[in-house]
JSON list of C-alpha atoms in Angstrom, two decimals:
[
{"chain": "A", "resi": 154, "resn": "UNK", "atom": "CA", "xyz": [137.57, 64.48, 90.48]},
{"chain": "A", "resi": 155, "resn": "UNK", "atom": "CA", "xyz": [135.89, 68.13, 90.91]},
{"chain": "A", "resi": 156, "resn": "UNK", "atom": "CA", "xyz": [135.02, 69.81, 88.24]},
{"chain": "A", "resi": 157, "resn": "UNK", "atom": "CA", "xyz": [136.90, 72.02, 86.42]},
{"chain": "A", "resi": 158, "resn": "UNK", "atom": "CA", "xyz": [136.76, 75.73, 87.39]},
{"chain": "A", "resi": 159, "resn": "UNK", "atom": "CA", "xyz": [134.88, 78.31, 85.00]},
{"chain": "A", "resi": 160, "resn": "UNK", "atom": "CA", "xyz": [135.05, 81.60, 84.77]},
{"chain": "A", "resi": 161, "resn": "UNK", "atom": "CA", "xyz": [131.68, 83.19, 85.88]},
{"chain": "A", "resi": 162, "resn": "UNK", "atom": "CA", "xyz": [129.37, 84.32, 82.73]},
{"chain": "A", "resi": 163, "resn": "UNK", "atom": "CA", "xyz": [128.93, 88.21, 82.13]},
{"chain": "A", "resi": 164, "resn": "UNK", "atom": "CA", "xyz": [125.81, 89.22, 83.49]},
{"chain": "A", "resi": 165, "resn": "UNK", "atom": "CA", "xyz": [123.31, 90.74, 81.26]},
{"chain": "A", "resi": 166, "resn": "UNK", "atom": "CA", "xyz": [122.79, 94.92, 80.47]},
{"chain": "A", "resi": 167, "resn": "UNK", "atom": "CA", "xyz": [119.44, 96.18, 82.59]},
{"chain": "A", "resi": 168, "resn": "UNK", "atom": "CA", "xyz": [117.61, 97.57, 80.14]},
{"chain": "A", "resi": 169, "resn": "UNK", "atom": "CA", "xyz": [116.11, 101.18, 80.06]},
{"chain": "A", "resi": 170, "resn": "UNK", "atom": "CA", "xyz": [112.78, 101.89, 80.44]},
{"chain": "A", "resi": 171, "resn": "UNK", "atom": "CA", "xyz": [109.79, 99.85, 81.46]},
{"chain": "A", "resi": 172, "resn": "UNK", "atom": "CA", "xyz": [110.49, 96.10, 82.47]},
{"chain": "A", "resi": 173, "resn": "UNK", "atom": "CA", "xyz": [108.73, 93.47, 83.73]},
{"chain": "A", "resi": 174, "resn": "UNK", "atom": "CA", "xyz": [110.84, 92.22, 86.92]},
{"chain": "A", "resi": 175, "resn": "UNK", "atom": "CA", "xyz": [110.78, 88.10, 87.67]},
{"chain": "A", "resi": 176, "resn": "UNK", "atom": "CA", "xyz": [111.67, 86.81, 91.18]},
{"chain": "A", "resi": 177, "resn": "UNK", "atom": "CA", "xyz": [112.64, 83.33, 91.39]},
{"chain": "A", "resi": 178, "resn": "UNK", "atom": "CA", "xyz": [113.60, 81.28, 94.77]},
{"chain": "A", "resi": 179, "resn": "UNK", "atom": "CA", "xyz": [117.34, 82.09, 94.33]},
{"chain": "A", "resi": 180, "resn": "UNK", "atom": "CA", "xyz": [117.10, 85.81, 94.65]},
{"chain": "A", "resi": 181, "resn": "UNK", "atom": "CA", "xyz": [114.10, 86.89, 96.43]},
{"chain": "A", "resi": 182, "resn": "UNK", "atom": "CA", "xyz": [115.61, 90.75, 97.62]},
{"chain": "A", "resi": 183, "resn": "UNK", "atom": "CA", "xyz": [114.97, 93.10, 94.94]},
{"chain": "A", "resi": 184, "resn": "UNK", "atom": "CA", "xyz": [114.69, 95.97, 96.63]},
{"chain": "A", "resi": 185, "resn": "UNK", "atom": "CA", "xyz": [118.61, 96.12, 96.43]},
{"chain": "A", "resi": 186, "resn": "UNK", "atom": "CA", "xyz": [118.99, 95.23, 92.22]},
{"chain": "A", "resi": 187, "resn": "UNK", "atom": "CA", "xyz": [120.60, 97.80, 90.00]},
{"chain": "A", "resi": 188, "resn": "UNK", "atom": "CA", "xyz": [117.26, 98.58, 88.26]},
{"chain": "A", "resi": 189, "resn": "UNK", "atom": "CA", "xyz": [117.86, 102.94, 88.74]},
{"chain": "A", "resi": 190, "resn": "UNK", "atom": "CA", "xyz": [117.76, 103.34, 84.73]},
{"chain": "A", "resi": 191, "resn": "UNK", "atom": "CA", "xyz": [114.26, 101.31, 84.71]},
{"chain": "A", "resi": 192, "resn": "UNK", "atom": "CA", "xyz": [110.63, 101.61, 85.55]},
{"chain": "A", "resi": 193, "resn": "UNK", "atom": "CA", "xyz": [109.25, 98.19, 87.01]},
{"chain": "A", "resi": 194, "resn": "UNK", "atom": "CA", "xyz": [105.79, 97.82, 85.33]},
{"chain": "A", "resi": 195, "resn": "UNK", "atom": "CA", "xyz": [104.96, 94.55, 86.92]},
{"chain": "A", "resi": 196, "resn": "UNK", "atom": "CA", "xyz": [106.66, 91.79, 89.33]},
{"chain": "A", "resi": 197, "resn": "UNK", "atom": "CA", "xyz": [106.17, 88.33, 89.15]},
{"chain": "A", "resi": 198, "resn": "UNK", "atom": "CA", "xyz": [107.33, 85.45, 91.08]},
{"chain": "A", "resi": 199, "resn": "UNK", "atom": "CA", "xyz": [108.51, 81.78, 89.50]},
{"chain": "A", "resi": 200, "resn": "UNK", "atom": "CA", "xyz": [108.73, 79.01, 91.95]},
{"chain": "A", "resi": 201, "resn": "UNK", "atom": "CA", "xyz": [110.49, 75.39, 90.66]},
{"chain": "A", "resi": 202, "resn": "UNK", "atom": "CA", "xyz": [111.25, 73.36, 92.97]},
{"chain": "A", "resi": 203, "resn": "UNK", "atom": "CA", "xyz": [113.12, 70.10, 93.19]},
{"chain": "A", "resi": 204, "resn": "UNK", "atom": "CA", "xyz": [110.60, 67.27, 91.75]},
{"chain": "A", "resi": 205, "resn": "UNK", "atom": "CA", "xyz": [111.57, 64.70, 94.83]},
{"chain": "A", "resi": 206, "resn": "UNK", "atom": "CA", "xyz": [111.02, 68.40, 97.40]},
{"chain": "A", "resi": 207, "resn": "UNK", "atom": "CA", "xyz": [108.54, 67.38, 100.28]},
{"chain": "A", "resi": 208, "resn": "UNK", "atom": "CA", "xyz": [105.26, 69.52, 100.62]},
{"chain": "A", "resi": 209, "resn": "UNK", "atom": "CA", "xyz": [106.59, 71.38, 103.60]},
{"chain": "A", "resi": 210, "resn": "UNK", "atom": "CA", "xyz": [109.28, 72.36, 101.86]},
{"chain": "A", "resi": 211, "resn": "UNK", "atom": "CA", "xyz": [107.10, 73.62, 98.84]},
{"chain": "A", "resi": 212, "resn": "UNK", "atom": "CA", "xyz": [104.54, 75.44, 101.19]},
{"chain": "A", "resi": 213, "resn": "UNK", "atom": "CA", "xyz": [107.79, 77.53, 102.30]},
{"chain": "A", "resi": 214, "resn": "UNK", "atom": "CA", "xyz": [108.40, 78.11, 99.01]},
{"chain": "A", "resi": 215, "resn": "UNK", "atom": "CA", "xyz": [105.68, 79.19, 98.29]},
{"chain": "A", "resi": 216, "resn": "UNK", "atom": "CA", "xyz": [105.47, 81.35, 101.24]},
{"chain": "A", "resi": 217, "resn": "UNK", "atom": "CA", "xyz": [108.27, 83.04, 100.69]},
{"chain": "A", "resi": 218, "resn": "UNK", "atom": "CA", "xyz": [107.71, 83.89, 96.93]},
{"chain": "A", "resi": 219, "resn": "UNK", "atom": "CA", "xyz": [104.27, 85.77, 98.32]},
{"chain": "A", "resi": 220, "resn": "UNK", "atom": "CA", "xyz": [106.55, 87.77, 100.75]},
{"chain": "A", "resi": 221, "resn": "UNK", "atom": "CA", "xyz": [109.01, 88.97, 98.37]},
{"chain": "A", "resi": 222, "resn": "UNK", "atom": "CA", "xyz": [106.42, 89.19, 95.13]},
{"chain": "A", "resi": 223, "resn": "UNK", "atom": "CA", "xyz": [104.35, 91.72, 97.90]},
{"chain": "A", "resi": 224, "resn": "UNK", "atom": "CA", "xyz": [107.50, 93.53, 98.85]},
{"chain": "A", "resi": 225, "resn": "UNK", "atom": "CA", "xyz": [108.39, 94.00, 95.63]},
{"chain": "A", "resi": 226, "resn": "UNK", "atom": "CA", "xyz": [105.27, 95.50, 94.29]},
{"chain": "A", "resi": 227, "resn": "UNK", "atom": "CA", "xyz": [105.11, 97.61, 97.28]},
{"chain": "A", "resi": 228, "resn": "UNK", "atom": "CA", "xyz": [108.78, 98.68, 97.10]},
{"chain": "A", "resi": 229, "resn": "UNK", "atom": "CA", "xyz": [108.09, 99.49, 93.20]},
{"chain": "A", "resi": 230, "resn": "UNK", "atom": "CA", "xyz": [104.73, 100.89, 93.30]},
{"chain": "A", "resi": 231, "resn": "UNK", "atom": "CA", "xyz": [103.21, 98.42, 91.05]},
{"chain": "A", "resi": 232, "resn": "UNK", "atom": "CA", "xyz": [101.33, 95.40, 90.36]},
{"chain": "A", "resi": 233, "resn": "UNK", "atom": "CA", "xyz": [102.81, 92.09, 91.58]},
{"chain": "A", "resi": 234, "resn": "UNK", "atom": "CA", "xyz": [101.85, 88.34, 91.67]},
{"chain": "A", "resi": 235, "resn": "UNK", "atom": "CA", "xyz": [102.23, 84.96, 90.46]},
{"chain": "A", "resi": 236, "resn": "UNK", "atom": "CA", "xyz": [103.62, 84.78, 86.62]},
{"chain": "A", "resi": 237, "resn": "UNK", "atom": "CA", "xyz": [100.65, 83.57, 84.06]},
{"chain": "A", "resi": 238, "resn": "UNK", "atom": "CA", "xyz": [100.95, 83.40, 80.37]},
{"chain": "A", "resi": 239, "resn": "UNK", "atom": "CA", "xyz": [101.16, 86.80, 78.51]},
{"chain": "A", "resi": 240, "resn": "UNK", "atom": "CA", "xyz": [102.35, 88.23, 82.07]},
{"chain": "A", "resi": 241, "resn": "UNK", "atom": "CA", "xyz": [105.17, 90.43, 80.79]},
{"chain": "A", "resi": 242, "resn": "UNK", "atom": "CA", "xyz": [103.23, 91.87, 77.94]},
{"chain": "A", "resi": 243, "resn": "UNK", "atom": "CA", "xyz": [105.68, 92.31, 75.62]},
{"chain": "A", "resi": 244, "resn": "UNK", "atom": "CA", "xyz": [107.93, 93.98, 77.86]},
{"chain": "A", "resi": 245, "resn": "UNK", "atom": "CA", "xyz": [111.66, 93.09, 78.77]},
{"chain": "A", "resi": 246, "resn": "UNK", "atom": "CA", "xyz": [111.93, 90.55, 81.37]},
{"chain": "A", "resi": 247, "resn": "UNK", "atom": "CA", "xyz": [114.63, 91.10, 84.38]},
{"chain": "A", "resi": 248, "resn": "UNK", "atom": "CA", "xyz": [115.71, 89.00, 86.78]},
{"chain": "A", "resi": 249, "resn": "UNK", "atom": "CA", "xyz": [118.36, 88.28, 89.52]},
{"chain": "A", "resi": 250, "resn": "UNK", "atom": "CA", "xyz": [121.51, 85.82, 88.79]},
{"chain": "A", "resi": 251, "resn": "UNK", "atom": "CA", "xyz": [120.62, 82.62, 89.07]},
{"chain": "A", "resi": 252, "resn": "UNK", "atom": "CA", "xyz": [123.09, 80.64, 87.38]},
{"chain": "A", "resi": 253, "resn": "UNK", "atom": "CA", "xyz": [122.17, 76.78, 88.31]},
{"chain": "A", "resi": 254, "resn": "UNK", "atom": "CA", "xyz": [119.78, 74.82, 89.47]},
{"chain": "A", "resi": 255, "resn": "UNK", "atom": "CA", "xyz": [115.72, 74.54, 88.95]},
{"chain": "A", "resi": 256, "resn": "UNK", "atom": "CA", "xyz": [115.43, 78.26, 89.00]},
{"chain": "A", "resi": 257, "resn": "UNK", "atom": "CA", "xyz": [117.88, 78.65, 86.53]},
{"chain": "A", "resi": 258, "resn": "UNK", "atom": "CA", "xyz": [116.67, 76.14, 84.23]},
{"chain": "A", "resi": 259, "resn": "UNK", "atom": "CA", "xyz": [112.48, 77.43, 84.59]},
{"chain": "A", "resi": 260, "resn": "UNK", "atom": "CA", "xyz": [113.98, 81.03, 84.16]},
{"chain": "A", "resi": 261, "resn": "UNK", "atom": "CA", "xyz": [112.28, 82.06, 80.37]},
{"chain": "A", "resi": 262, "resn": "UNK", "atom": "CA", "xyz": [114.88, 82.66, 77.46]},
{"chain": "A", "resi": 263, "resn": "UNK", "atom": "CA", "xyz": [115.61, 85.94, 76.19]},
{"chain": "A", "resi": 264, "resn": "UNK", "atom": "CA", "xyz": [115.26, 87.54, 79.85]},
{"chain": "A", "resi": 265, "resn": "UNK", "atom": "CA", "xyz": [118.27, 89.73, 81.48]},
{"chain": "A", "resi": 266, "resn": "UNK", "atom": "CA", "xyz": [119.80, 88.01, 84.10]},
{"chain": "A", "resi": 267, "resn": "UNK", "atom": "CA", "xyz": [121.31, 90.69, 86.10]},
{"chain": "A", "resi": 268, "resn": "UNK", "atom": "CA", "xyz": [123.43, 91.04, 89.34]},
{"chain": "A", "resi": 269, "resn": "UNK", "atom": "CA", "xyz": [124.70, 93.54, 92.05]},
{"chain": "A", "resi": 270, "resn": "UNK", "atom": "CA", "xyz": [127.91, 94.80, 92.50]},
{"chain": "A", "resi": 271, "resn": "UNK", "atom": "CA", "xyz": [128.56, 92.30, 95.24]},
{"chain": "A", "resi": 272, "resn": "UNK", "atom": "CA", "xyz": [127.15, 89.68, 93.61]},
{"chain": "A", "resi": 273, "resn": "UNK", "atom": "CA", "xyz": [130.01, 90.93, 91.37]},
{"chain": "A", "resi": 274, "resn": "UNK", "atom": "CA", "xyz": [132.65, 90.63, 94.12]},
{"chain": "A", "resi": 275, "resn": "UNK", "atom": "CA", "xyz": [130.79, 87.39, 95.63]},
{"chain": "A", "resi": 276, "resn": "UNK", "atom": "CA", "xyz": [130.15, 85.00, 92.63]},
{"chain": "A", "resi": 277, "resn": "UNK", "atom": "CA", "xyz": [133.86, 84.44, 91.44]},
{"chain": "A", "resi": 278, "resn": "UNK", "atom": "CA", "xyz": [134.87, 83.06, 95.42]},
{"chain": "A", "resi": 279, "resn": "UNK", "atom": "CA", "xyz": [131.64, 80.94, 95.71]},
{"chain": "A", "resi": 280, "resn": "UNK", "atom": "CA", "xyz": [132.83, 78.03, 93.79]},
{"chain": "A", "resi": 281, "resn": "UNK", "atom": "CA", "xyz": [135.34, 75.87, 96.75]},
{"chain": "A", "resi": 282, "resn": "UNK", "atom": "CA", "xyz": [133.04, 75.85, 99.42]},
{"chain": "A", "resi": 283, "resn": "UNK", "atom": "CA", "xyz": [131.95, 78.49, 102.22]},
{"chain": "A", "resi": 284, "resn": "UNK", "atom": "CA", "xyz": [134.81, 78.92, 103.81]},
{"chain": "A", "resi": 285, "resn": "UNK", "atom": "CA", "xyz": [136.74, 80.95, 100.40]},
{"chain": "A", "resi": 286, "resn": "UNK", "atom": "CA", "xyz": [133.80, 83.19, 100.98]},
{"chain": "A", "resi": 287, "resn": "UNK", "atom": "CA", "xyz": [133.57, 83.77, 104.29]},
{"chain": "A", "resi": 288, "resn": "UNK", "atom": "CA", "xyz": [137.13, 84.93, 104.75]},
{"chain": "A", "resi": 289, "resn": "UNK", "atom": "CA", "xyz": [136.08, 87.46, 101.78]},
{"chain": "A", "resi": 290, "resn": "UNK", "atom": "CA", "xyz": [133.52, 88.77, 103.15]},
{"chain": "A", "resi": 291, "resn": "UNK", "atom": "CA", "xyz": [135.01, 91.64, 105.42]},
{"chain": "A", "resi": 292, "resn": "UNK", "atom": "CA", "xyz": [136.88, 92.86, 102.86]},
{"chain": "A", "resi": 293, "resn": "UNK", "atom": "CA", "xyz": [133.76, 92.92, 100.45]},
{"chain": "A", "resi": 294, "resn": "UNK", "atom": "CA", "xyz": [131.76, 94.23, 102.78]},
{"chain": "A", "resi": 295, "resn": "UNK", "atom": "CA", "xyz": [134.65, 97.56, 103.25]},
{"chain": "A", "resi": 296, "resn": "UNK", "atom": "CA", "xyz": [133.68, 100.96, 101.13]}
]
């Protein structure tokens, strides 16, 4: 039996002001995140990977946390790089939905797990399988 349907979670406020923004291997585009009302201080990038995932598989990961960490801190102006302990410095800690999964899980508590309008629009039809969402997708896509 499939499990039973749930309404998707409310995604959290972006705070004002100076943040800390976390990328994780879910969402690894934020130049396009609703951050307008904040001032990205720092980026960081959190990579957790399946246990049983084969070293190719983590060397992509890893390669494609550098990418977006760089693009980030380039597209923000500030400094970016792999998360240590006291990274966010006290600081709020952003980051894009990721709602299951190993990202999900690693993801630190008390950050503000935010998404885009059309992750808005795309989330709710992403729960039966592609094909729900791919029919949606024109009309999401439409002004």
């Amino acid at each position: 039996m499939p499990p039973r349907e749930v309404p998707l979670a409310p995604a959290d406020p972006v705070p004002e002001g100076r943040i800390v923004l976390l990328l994780h291997l879910d969402d690894l585009t934020s130049e396009s995140l609703p951050l307008d009302a904040s001032q990205v201080a720092r980026v960081g990038g959190l990579i957790a990977s399946v246990e049983a995932a084969a070293e190719p598989v983590r060397a992509a990961d890893a390669a494609a946390m550098a990418d977006a960490v760089a693009r980030a801190g380039a597209h923000f102006g500030c400094p970016a790089g792999p998360v240590q302990d006291g990274w966010a410095g006290g600081l709020p800690v952003v980051t894009p939905w990721g709602p299951v999964g190993p990202s999900a899980e690693a993801l630190p508590a008390g950050c503000h797990r935010i998404r885009r309008d059309w992750d808005e629009r795309a989330w709710p039809l992403s729960n039966r399988g592609c094909s729900r969402l791919r029919s949606a997708i024109p009309k999401m896509r439409a002004p």
